């Protein structure tokens, strides 16, 4: 059965409720779905309730944005809601996220694109607010033609309405993940912007040393040779090649759970291999 180890719901910046996401995954015939919202486990309870009635294994998780030049995302699988070393830190990261959104709204107002926090909150539903929600409101108000344009012109790092927020270092995040019985996986490595093999090798040696378990090799949008290349790279550094669609609902049109843009396939065996690392911290 196909699996998907990276997805987002309304608990962060996806467009579908956690329960809808789980039902969709089951309808599509997935055997396992990991819900990995940005910096939050808020969607897990609802997702789990929905999964209990279905023939689907739900893996609780979160995707952390880390302090790294150019950005770095870490998917932590089997991170359960409730108290715990990493779970507790997610609360303070969430505060940072809210402060950042307020800063972006201020910057946009200065740039002649006023929007209100109510408009953004309405866009996000009940979940936490992120830049895609701000981009959607900008589009609705006619400031930009598309969400992509909102990022390219205004919201991306280095653009006029960009604001940073407090982040964990990669080492800190990996160690907190392991202490919390989670399994840390480096997400979509192409976004690290590393082109030199030696630089990638240094980074993976460093993160493996810190306890990194997996590396996403099977990402939507990768060509077959890229997936194979990243899988080889993972194995060379003792990491498990993982993957998923990074589904965001209508915020990433044409991207489907499980299959990505149609050709994604993450085998069951990945789940079993990652699972053996649970509680290894
Ligand atoms: Zn990501
Ligand atoms: Zn993601």
PDB file of C-alpha atoms and ligand atoms in Angstrom:
ATOM      1  CA  UNK A   1       0.000   0.000   0.000  1.00  0.00           C
ATOM      2  CA  UNK A   2       1.181   3.501  -0.772  1.00  0.00           C
ATOM      3  CA  UNK A   3       2.195   5.805   2.051  1.00  0.00           C
ATOM      4  CA  UNK A   4       2.622   9.567   2.450  1.00  0.00           C
ATOM      5  CA  UNK A   5       4.936  10.847   5.175  1.00  0.00           C
ATOM      6  CA  UNK A   6       4.548  14.621   4.684  1.00  0.00           C
ATOM      7  CA  UNK A   7       1.260  16.565   4.590  1.00  0.00           C
ATOM      8  CA  UNK A   8      -0.357  19.759   5.879  1.00  0.00           C
ATOM      9  CA  UNK A   9      -3.871  20.611   7.119  1.00  0.00           C
ATOM     10  CA  UNK A  10      -5.687  23.728   8.342  1.00  0.00           C
ATOM     11  CA  UNK A  11      -3.750  23.300  11.605  1.00  0.00           C
ATOM     12  CA  UNK A  12      -0.971  25.059   9.693  1.00  0.00           C
ATOM     13  CA  UNK A  13      -1.041  26.182   6.060  1.00  0.00           C
ATOM     14  CA  UNK A  14      -3.028  23.478   4.283  1.00  0.00           C
ATOM     15  CA  UNK A  15      -6.543  24.197   3.002  1.00  0.00           C
ATOM     16  CA  UNK A  16      -8.251  21.034   4.308  1.00  0.00           C
ATOM     17  CA  UNK A  17      -9.255  20.082   7.828  1.00  0.00           C
ATOM     18  CA  UNK A  18      -7.233  17.250   9.433  1.00  0.00           C
ATOM     19  CA  UNK A  19     -10.276  14.912   9.294  1.00  0.00           C
ATOM     20  CA  UNK A  20     -10.849  15.711   5.596  1.00  0.00           C
ATOM     21  CA  UNK A  21      -7.217  14.979   4.851  1.00  0.00           C
ATOM     22  CA  UNK A  22      -7.400  11.589   6.561  1.00  0.00           C
ATOM     23  CA  UNK A  23     -10.634  10.686   4.756  1.00  0.00           C
ATOM     24  CA  UNK A  24      -9.113  11.726   1.444  1.00  0.00           C
ATOM     25  CA  UNK A  25      -6.026   9.589   2.106  1.00  0.00           C
ATOM     26  CA  UNK A  26      -8.198   6.558   2.859  1.00  0.00           C
ATOM     27  CA  UNK A  27     -10.289   7.139  -0.279  1.00  0.00           C
ATOM     28  CA  UNK A  28      -7.100   7.281  -2.327  1.00  0.00           C
ATOM     29  CA  UNK A  29      -6.094   3.918  -0.876  1.00  0.00           C
ATOM     30  CA  UNK A  30      -3.149   5.044   1.241  1.00  0.00           C
ATOM     31  CA  UNK A  31      -2.140   2.678   4.033  1.00  0.00           C
ATOM     32  CA  UNK A  32      -0.244   5.277   6.078  1.00  0.00           C
ATOM     33  CA  UNK A  33      -0.431   9.062   6.331  1.00  0.00           C
ATOM     34  CA  UNK A  34       1.784  11.338   8.396  1.00  0.00           C
ATOM     35  CA  UNK A  35       0.225  14.693   9.289  1.00  0.00           C
ATOM     36  CA  UNK A  36       3.178  17.079   9.613  1.00  0.00           C
ATOM     37  CA  UNK A  37       1.853  20.602  10.113  1.00  0.00           C
ATOM     38  CA  UNK A  38       4.316  23.464  10.589  1.00  0.00           C
ATOM     39  CA  UNK A  39       5.458  23.795  14.211  1.00  0.00           C
ATOM     40  CA  UNK A  40       2.224  22.393  15.635  1.00  0.00           C
ATOM     41  CA  UNK A  41       0.525  19.147  16.686  1.00  0.00           C
ATOM     42  CA  UNK A  42      -2.896  20.803  16.942  1.00  0.00           C
ATOM     43  CA  UNK A  43      -4.405  18.853  14.066  1.00  0.00           C
ATOM     44  CA  UNK A  44      -3.435  15.415  15.360  1.00  0.00           C
ATOM     45  CA  UNK A  45      -6.362  14.772  17.696  1.00  0.00           C
ATOM     46  CA  UNK A  46      -8.969  15.442  15.002  1.00  0.00           C
ATOM     47  CA  UNK A  47      -6.990  13.452  12.427  1.00  0.00           C
ATOM     48  CA  UNK A  48      -6.648  10.502  14.805  1.00  0.00           C
ATOM     49  CA  UNK A  49     -10.386  10.436  15.536  1.00  0.00           C
ATOM     50  CA  UNK A  50     -11.075  10.279  11.808  1.00  0.00           C
ATOM     51  CA  UNK A  51      -8.400   7.611  11.238  1.00  0.00           C
ATOM     52  CA  UNK A  52      -9.830   5.409  14.015  1.00  0.00           C
ATOM     53  CA  UNK A  53     -12.836   4.651  11.787  1.00  0.00           C
ATOM     54  CA  UNK A  54     -10.746   3.929   8.717  1.00  0.00           C
ATOM     55  CA  UNK A  55      -8.255   1.361   7.522  1.00  0.00           C
ATOM     56  CA  UNK A  56      -5.395   3.836   7.729  1.00  0.00           C
ATOM     57  CA  UNK A  57      -2.430   4.300  10.027  1.00  0.00           C
ATOM     58  CA  UNK A  58      -2.046   7.928  11.054  1.00  0.00           C
ATOM     59  CA  UNK A  59       1.464   8.942  12.090  1.00  0.00           C
ATOM     60  CA  UNK A  60       1.499  12.086  14.226  1.00  0.00           C
ATOM     61  CA  UNK A  61       4.186  14.564  13.331  1.00  0.00           C
ATOM     62  CA  UNK A  62       5.249  18.151  12.739  1.00  0.00           C
ATOM     63  CA  UNK A  63       7.514  20.019  10.338  1.00  0.00           C
ATOM     64  CA  UNK A  64       9.936  22.421  11.972  1.00  0.00           C
ATOM     65  CA  UNK A  65      11.542  25.436  10.315  1.00  0.00           C
ATOM     66  CA  UNK A  66      15.127  25.567  11.482  1.00  0.00           C
ATOM     67  CA  UNK A  67      17.771  28.224  11.794  1.00  0.00           C
ATOM     68  CA  UNK A  68      19.927  27.650   8.706  1.00  0.00           C
ATOM     69  CA  UNK A  69      21.097  29.979   5.952  1.00  0.00           C
ATOM     70  CA  UNK A  70      18.593  29.614   3.129  1.00  0.00           C
ATOM     71  CA  UNK A  71      16.159  27.707   5.356  1.00  0.00           C
ATOM     72  CA  UNK A  72      15.910  24.093   6.501  1.00  0.00           C
ATOM     73  CA  UNK A  73      12.820  22.005   7.287  1.00  0.00           C
ATOM     74  CA  UNK A  74      12.826  18.976   9.583  1.00  0.00           C
ATOM     75  CA  UNK A  75       9.905  16.542   9.587  1.00  0.00           C
ATOM     76  CA  UNK A  76       9.580  14.817  12.963  1.00  0.00           C
ATOM     77  CA  UNK A  77       7.520  11.622  12.758  1.00  0.00           C
ATOM     78  CA  UNK A  78       5.821   9.875  15.694  1.00  0.00           C
ATOM     79  CA  UNK A  79       5.862  13.056  17.731  1.00  0.00           C
ATOM     80  CA  UNK A  80       2.800  12.710  19.968  1.00  0.00           C
ATOM     81  CA  UNK A  81       0.716  15.648  21.249  1.00  0.00           C
ATOM     82  CA  UNK A  82       1.003  16.353  24.971  1.00  0.00           C
ATOM     83  CA  UNK A  83       3.881  17.352  27.197  1.00  0.00           C
ATOM     84  CA  UNK A  84       7.412  16.564  26.077  1.00  0.00           C
ATOM     85  CA  UNK A  85      10.755  18.242  25.405  1.00  0.00           C
ATOM     86  CA  UNK A  86      10.049  19.179  21.773  1.00  0.00           C
ATOM     87  CA  UNK A  87       6.291  19.525  22.269  1.00  0.00           C
ATOM     88  CA  UNK A  88       6.860  22.182  24.925  1.00  0.00           C
ATOM     89  CA  UNK A  89       9.177  24.109  22.634  1.00  0.00           C
ATOM     90  CA  UNK A  90       6.560  24.124  19.867  1.00  0.00           C
ATOM     91  CA  UNK A  91       4.397  26.345  22.088  1.00  0.00           C
ATOM     92  CA  UNK A  92       7.029  29.063  22.270  1.00  0.00           C
ATOM     93  CA  UNK A  93       7.764  28.748  18.540  1.00  0.00           C
ATOM     94  CA  UNK A  94       4.065  29.342  17.871  1.00  0.00           C
ATOM     95  CA  UNK A  95       4.267  32.650  19.737  1.00  0.00           C
ATOM     96  CA  UNK A  96       7.160  33.609  17.490  1.00  0.00           C
ATOM     97  CA  UNK A  97       5.053  32.788  14.458  1.00  0.00           C
ATOM     98  CA  UNK A  98       2.230  35.084  15.597  1.00  0.00           C
ATOM     99  CA  UNK A  99       4.643  37.957  16.227  1.00  0.00           C
ATOM    100  CA  UNK A 100       6.068  37.432  12.770  1.00  0.00           C
ATOM    101  CA  UNK A 101       2.645  37.580  11.101  1.00  0.00           C
ATOM    102  CA  UNK A 102       1.931  40.876  12.830  1.00  0.00           C
ATOM    103  CA  UNK A 103       5.266  42.205  11.557  1.00  0.00           C
ATOM    104  CA  UNK A 104       4.433  41.145   7.981  1.00  0.00           C
ATOM    105  CA  UNK A 105       1.044  42.881   8.186  1.00  0.00           C
ATOM    106  CA  UNK A 106       2.831  46.077   9.319  1.00  0.00           C
ATOM    107  CA  UNK A 107       5.330  45.847   6.461  1.00  0.00           C
ATOM    108  CA  UNK A 108       2.558  45.293   3.890  1.00  0.00           C
ATOM    109  CA  UNK A 109       0.611  48.292   5.230  1.00  0.00           C
ATOM    110  CA  UNK A 110       3.734  50.441   4.816  1.00  0.00           C
ATOM    111  CA  UNK A 111       3.984  49.155   1.245  1.00  0.00           C
ATOM    112  CA  UNK A 112       0.413  50.239   0.461  1.00  0.00           C
ATOM    113  CA  UNK A 113      -1.200  46.797   0.803  1.00  0.00           C
ATOM    114  CA  UNK A 114      -3.313  47.003   3.942  1.00  0.00           C
ATOM    115  CA  UNK A 115      -4.941  43.842   5.258  1.00  0.00           C
ATOM    116  CA  UNK A 116      -6.370  42.979   8.637  1.00  0.00           C
ATOM    117  CA  UNK A 117      -5.621  40.137  11.009  1.00  0.00           C
ATOM    118  CA  UNK A 118      -9.346  39.234  10.822  1.00  0.00           C
ATOM    119  CA  UNK A 119      -9.069  38.729   7.065  1.00  0.00           C
ATOM    120  CA  UNK A 120      -6.048  36.494   7.534  1.00  0.00           C
ATOM    121  CA  UNK A 121      -7.676  34.562  10.383  1.00  0.00           C
ATOM    122  CA  UNK A 122     -10.770  33.975   8.213  1.00  0.00           C
ATOM    123  CA  UNK A 123      -8.516  32.606   5.475  1.00  0.00           C
ATOM    124  CA  UNK A 124      -6.792  30.167   7.838  1.00  0.00           C
ATOM    125  CA  UNK A 125      -9.971  28.809   9.477  1.00  0.00           C
ATOM    126  CA  UNK A 126      -9.139  27.489  12.940  1.00  0.00           C
ATOM    127  CA  UNK A 127      -5.487  26.646  12.411  1.00  0.00           C
ATOM    128  CA  UNK A 128      -2.306  28.622  12.840  1.00  0.00           C
ATOM    129  CA  UNK A 129      -1.679  31.428  10.392  1.00  0.00           C
ATOM    130  CA  UNK A 130       1.203  31.375   7.963  1.00  0.00           C
ATOM    131  CA  UNK A 131       2.430  33.261   4.912  1.00  0.00           C
ATOM    132  CA  UNK A 132       0.237  31.286   2.433  1.00  0.00           C
ATOM    133  CA  UNK A 133      -2.851  32.695   4.196  1.00  0.00           C
ATOM    134  CA  UNK A 134      -1.456  36.208   3.938  1.00  0.00           C
ATOM    135  CA  UNK A 135      -0.684  35.561   0.258  1.00  0.00           C
ATOM    136  CA  UNK A 136      -4.250  34.331  -0.347  1.00  0.00           C
ATOM    137  CA  UNK A 137      -5.705  37.511   1.152  1.00  0.00           C
ATOM    138  CA  UNK A 138      -3.309  39.611  -0.944  1.00  0.00           C
ATOM    139  CA  UNK A 139      -4.569  37.826  -4.033  1.00  0.00           C
ATOM    140  CA  UNK A 140      -8.220  38.257  -3.077  1.00  0.00           C
ATOM    141  CA  UNK A 141      -7.688  41.984  -2.558  1.00  0.00           C
ATOM    142  CA  UNK A 142      -6.062  42.295  -5.979  1.00  0.00           C
ATOM    143  CA  UNK A 143      -2.563  43.184  -4.714  1.00  0.00           C
ATOM    144  CA  UNK A 144      -1.104  40.208  -6.619  1.00  0.00           C
ATOM    145  CA  UNK A 145      -2.284  37.819  -9.346  1.00  0.00           C
ATOM    146  CA  UNK A 146      -1.289  34.593  -7.591  1.00  0.00           C
ATOM    147  CA  UNK A 147       0.046  33.147  -4.369  1.00  0.00           C
ATOM    148  CA  UNK A 148       3.360  32.448  -6.109  1.00  0.00           C
ATOM    149  CA  UNK A 149       3.592  36.105  -7.115  1.00  0.00           C
ATOM    150  CA  UNK A 150       2.905  37.237  -3.537  1.00  0.00           C
ATOM    151  CA  UNK A 151       5.930  35.229  -2.401  1.00  0.00           C
ATOM    152  CA  UNK A 152       8.183  36.170  -5.305  1.00  0.00           C
ATOM    153  CA  UNK A 153       7.544  39.900  -5.048  1.00  0.00           C
ATOM    154  CA  UNK A 154       6.871  40.463  -1.356  1.00  0.00           C
ATOM    155  CA  UNK A 155       6.912  37.611   1.151  1.00  0.00           C
ATOM    156  CA  UNK A 156       9.942  35.415   0.382  1.00  0.00           C
ATOM    157  CA  UNK A 157      13.249  35.811   2.234  1.00  0.00           C
ATOM    158  CA  UNK A 158      14.979  38.950   1.047  1.00  0.00           C
ATOM    159  CA  UNK A 159      11.755  40.539  -0.294  1.00  0.00           C
ATOM    160  CA  UNK A 160      10.318  43.778   1.198  1.00  0.00           C
ATOM    161  CA  UNK A 161       7.606  42.187   3.395  1.00  0.00           C
ATOM    162  CA  UNK A 162       9.733  39.344   4.722  1.00  0.00           C
ATOM    163  CA  UNK A 163      10.036  38.946   8.483  1.00  0.00           C
ATOM    164  CA  UNK A 164      12.060  36.300  10.273  1.00  0.00           C
ATOM    165  CA  UNK A 165      11.135  34.546  13.495  1.00  0.00           C
ATOM    166  CA  UNK A 166      12.919  32.583  16.225  1.00  0.00           C
ATOM    167  CA  UNK A 167      13.953  29.094  15.135  1.00  0.00           C
ATOM    168  CA  UNK A 168      15.669  26.076  16.624  1.00  0.00           C
ATOM    169  CA  UNK A 169      19.121  25.157  15.365  1.00  0.00           C
ATOM    170  CA  UNK A 170      19.250  21.853  13.445  1.00  0.00           C
ATOM    171  CA  UNK A 171      21.213  20.145  16.253  1.00  0.00           C
ATOM    172  CA  UNK A 172      18.809  21.397  18.927  1.00  0.00           C
ATOM    173  CA  UNK A 173      15.752  20.279  16.945  1.00  0.00           C
ATOM    174  CA  UNK A 174      17.156  16.811  16.224  1.00  0.00           C
ATOM    175  CA  UNK A 175      18.136  16.251  19.816  1.00  0.00           C
ATOM    176  CA  UNK A 176      14.748  17.464  21.157  1.00  0.00           C
ATOM    177  CA  UNK A 177      13.004  15.223  18.592  1.00  0.00           C
ATOM    178  CA  UNK A 178      14.926  12.158  19.787  1.00  0.00           C
ATOM    179  CA  UNK A 179      14.313  13.004  23.449  1.00  0.00           C
ATOM    180  CA  UNK A 180      10.599  13.168  22.595  1.00  0.00           C
ATOM    181  CA  UNK A 181      10.651   9.697  20.940  1.00  0.00           C
ATOM    182  CA  UNK A 182      10.216  11.273  17.521  1.00  0.00           C
ATOM    183  CA  UNK A 183      12.063  10.287  14.341  1.00  0.00           C
ATOM    184  CA  UNK A 184      13.760  13.286  12.644  1.00  0.00           C
ATOM    185  CA  UNK A 185      13.833  13.416   8.834  1.00  0.00           C
ATOM    186  CA  UNK A 186      15.429  16.191   6.764  1.00  0.00           C
ATOM    187  CA  UNK A 187      12.734  17.519   4.401  1.00  0.00           C
ATOM    188  CA  UNK A 188      12.930  18.215   0.634  1.00  0.00           C
ATOM    189  CA  UNK A 189      16.743  18.632   0.475  1.00  0.00           C
ATOM    190  CA  UNK A 190      16.703  20.574  -2.815  1.00  0.00           C
ATOM    191  CA  UNK A 191      15.356  23.626  -0.933  1.00  0.00           C
ATOM    192  CA  UNK A 192      18.601  23.799   1.051  1.00  0.00           C
ATOM    193  CA  UNK A 193      20.087  25.393  -2.059  1.00  0.00           C
ATOM    194  CA  UNK A 194      23.258  23.298  -1.800  1.00  0.00           C
ATOM    195  CA  UNK A 195      24.772  22.482  -5.187  1.00  0.00           C
ATOM    196  CA  UNK A 196      28.229  21.312  -4.182  1.00  0.00           C
ATOM    197  CA  UNK A 197      28.540  17.651  -3.213  1.00  0.00           C
ATOM    198  CA  UNK A 198      31.209  18.399  -0.611  1.00  0.00           C
ATOM    199  CA  UNK A 199      28.981  20.952   1.110  1.00  0.00           C
ATOM    200  CA  UNK A 200      26.074  18.490   1.210  1.00  0.00           C
ATOM    201  CA  UNK A 201      28.399  15.799   2.577  1.00  0.00           C
ATOM    202  CA  UNK A 202      29.586  18.108   5.369  1.00  0.00           C
ATOM    203  CA  UNK A 203      26.020  18.986   6.294  1.00  0.00           C
ATOM    204  CA  UNK A 204      24.783  15.388   6.325  1.00  0.00           C
ATOM    205  CA  UNK A 205      27.810  14.255   8.351  1.00  0.00           C
ATOM    206  CA  UNK A 206      27.036  16.972  10.885  1.00  0.00           C
ATOM    207  CA  UNK A 207      23.304  16.171  11.080  1.00  0.00           C
ATOM    208  CA  UNK A 208      23.873  12.403  11.157  1.00  0.00           C
ATOM    209  CA  UNK A 209      26.251  13.018  14.048  1.00  0.00           C
ATOM    210  CA  UNK A 210      23.472  14.920  15.816  1.00  0.00           C
ATOM    211  CA  UNK A 211      21.134  11.927  15.380  1.00  0.00           C
ATOM    212  CA  UNK A 212      19.285  12.580  12.123  1.00  0.00           C
ATOM    213  CA  UNK A 213      17.478   9.400  11.007  1.00  0.00           C
ATOM    214  CA  UNK A 214      16.022  10.087   7.557  1.00  0.00           C
ATOM    215  CA  UNK A 215      16.329  12.189   4.419  1.00  0.00           C
ATOM    216  CA  UNK A 216      13.433  12.891   2.067  1.00  0.00           C
ATOM    217  CA  UNK A 217      14.366  11.459  -1.329  1.00  0.00           C
ATOM    218  CA  UNK A 218      10.889  10.765  -2.689  1.00  0.00           C
ATOM    219  CA  UNK A 219       9.440  14.256  -3.046  1.00  0.00           C
ATOM    220  CA  UNK A 220       6.752  15.460  -5.434  1.00  0.00           C
ATOM    221  CA  UNK A 221       8.303  17.275  -8.364  1.00  0.00           C
ATOM    222  CA  UNK A 222      11.569  15.321  -8.289  1.00  0.00           C
ATOM    223  CA  UNK A 223      12.456  13.417 -11.440  1.00  0.00           C
ATOM    224  CA  UNK A 224      13.247   9.747 -11.084  1.00  0.00           C
ATOM    225  CA  UNK A 225      17.014  10.288 -11.266  1.00  0.00           C
ATOM    226  CA  UNK A 226      16.758  12.926  -8.541  1.00  0.00           C
ATOM    227  CA  UNK A 227      14.845  10.547  -6.250  1.00  0.00           C
ATOM    228  CA  UNK A 228      17.407   7.819  -6.930  1.00  0.00           C
ATOM    229  CA  UNK A 229      20.258  10.272  -6.358  1.00  0.00           C
ATOM    230  CA  UNK A 230      18.918  11.468  -3.009  1.00  0.00           C
ATOM    231  CA  UNK A 231      18.152   7.876  -1.955  1.00  0.00           C
ATOM    232  CA  UNK A 232      21.768   6.882  -2.705  1.00  0.00           C
ATOM    233  CA  UNK A 233      22.987   9.928  -0.830  1.00  0.00           C
ATOM    234  CA  UNK A 234      20.837   9.006   2.183  1.00  0.00           C
ATOM    235  CA  UNK A 235      22.188   5.445   2.262  1.00  0.00           C
ATOM    236  CA  UNK A 236      25.788   6.620   1.990  1.00  0.00           C
ATOM    237  CA  UNK A 237      25.307   8.646   5.156  1.00  0.00           C
ATOM    238  CA  UNK A 238      23.410   5.942   7.035  1.00  0.00           C
ATOM    239  CA  UNK A 239      20.049   7.694   6.625  1.00  0.00           C
ATOM    240  CA  UNK A 240      16.683   6.193   5.685  1.00  0.00           C
ATOM    241  CA  UNK A 241      15.314   7.577   2.371  1.00  0.00           C
ATOM    242  CA  UNK A 242      11.836   8.893   3.226  1.00  0.00           C
ATOM    243  CA  UNK A 243       9.287  10.935   1.326  1.00  0.00           C
ATOM    244  CA  UNK A 244       5.831  12.346   0.864  1.00  0.00           C
ATOM    245  CA  UNK A 245       3.733  14.729  -1.179  1.00  0.00           C
ATOM    246  CA  UNK A 246       3.980  17.851   1.047  1.00  0.00           C
ATOM    247  CA  UNK A 247       0.253  18.197   0.326  1.00  0.00           C
ATOM    248  CA  UNK A 248      -1.270  21.630   1.072  1.00  0.00           C
ATOM    249  CA  UNK A 249      -4.733  21.177  -0.495  1.00  0.00           C
ATOM    250  CA  UNK A 250      -5.781  24.028  -2.787  1.00  0.00           C
ATOM    251  CA  UNK A 251      -2.699  26.076  -1.825  1.00  0.00           C
ATOM    252  CA  UNK A 252      -0.685  23.725  -4.046  1.00  0.00           C
ATOM    253  CA  UNK A 253      -3.076  22.955  -6.887  1.00  0.00           C
ATOM    254  CA  UNK A 254      -2.586  19.721  -8.826  1.00  0.00           C
ATOM    255  CA  UNK A 255      -0.567  18.206  -5.997  1.00  0.00           C
ATOM    256  CA  UNK A 256      -2.333  15.107  -4.612  1.00  0.00           C
ATOM    257  CA  UNK A 257      -1.798  13.093  -1.438  1.00  0.00           C
ATOM    258  CA  UNK A 258       0.359  10.024  -1.933  1.00  0.00           C
ATOM    259  CA  UNK A 259       1.050  10.409  -5.630  1.00  0.00           C
ATOM    260  CA  UNK A 260       2.209  14.063  -5.675  1.00  0.00           C
ATOM    261  CA  UNK A 261       2.040  15.209  -9.293  1.00  0.00           C
ATOM    262  CA  UNK A 262       1.069  11.688 -10.345  1.00  0.00           C
ATOM    263  CA  UNK A 263       4.310   9.733 -10.263  1.00  0.00           C
ATOM    264  CA  UNK A 264       5.246   9.729  -6.569  1.00  0.00           C
ATOM    265  CA  UNK A 265       5.505   6.374  -4.848  1.00  0.00           C
ATOM    266  CA  UNK A 266       6.728   5.924  -1.291  1.00  0.00           C
ATOM    267  CA  UNK A 267       6.902   2.231  -0.361  1.00  0.00           C
ATOM    268  CA  UNK A 268       5.563   0.691   2.869  1.00  0.00           C
ATOM    269  CA  UNK A 269       9.045  -0.542   3.721  1.00  0.00           C
ATOM    270  CA  UNK A 270      10.110   3.051   4.485  1.00  0.00           C
ATOM    271  CA  UNK A 271       7.599   3.255   7.327  1.00  0.00           C
ATOM    272  CA  UNK A 272       8.816  -0.003   8.816  1.00  0.00           C
ATOM    273  CA  UNK A 273      12.450   1.033   8.548  1.00  0.00           C
ATOM    274  CA  UNK A 274      11.834   4.456  10.125  1.00  0.00           C
ATOM    275  CA  UNK A 275       9.711   2.844  12.828  1.00  0.00           C
ATOM    276  CA  UNK A 276      12.685   0.774  14.062  1.00  0.00           C
ATOM    277  CA  UNK A 277      14.310   4.089  15.097  1.00  0.00           C
ATOM    278  CA  UNK A 278      11.454   5.104  17.409  1.00  0.00           C
ATOM    279  CA  UNK A 279      12.516   5.647  20.978  1.00  0.00           C
ATOM    280  CA  UNK A 280      16.174   5.343  19.979  1.00  0.00           C
ATOM    281  CA  UNK A 281      16.918   8.704  21.631  1.00  0.00           C
TER     282      UNK A 281
HETATM  283 ZN1  LIG B   1       8.843  22.144   4.098  1.00  0.00          ZN
HETATM  284 ZN1  LIG B   2       5.786  20.626   4.323  1.00  0.00          ZN
END
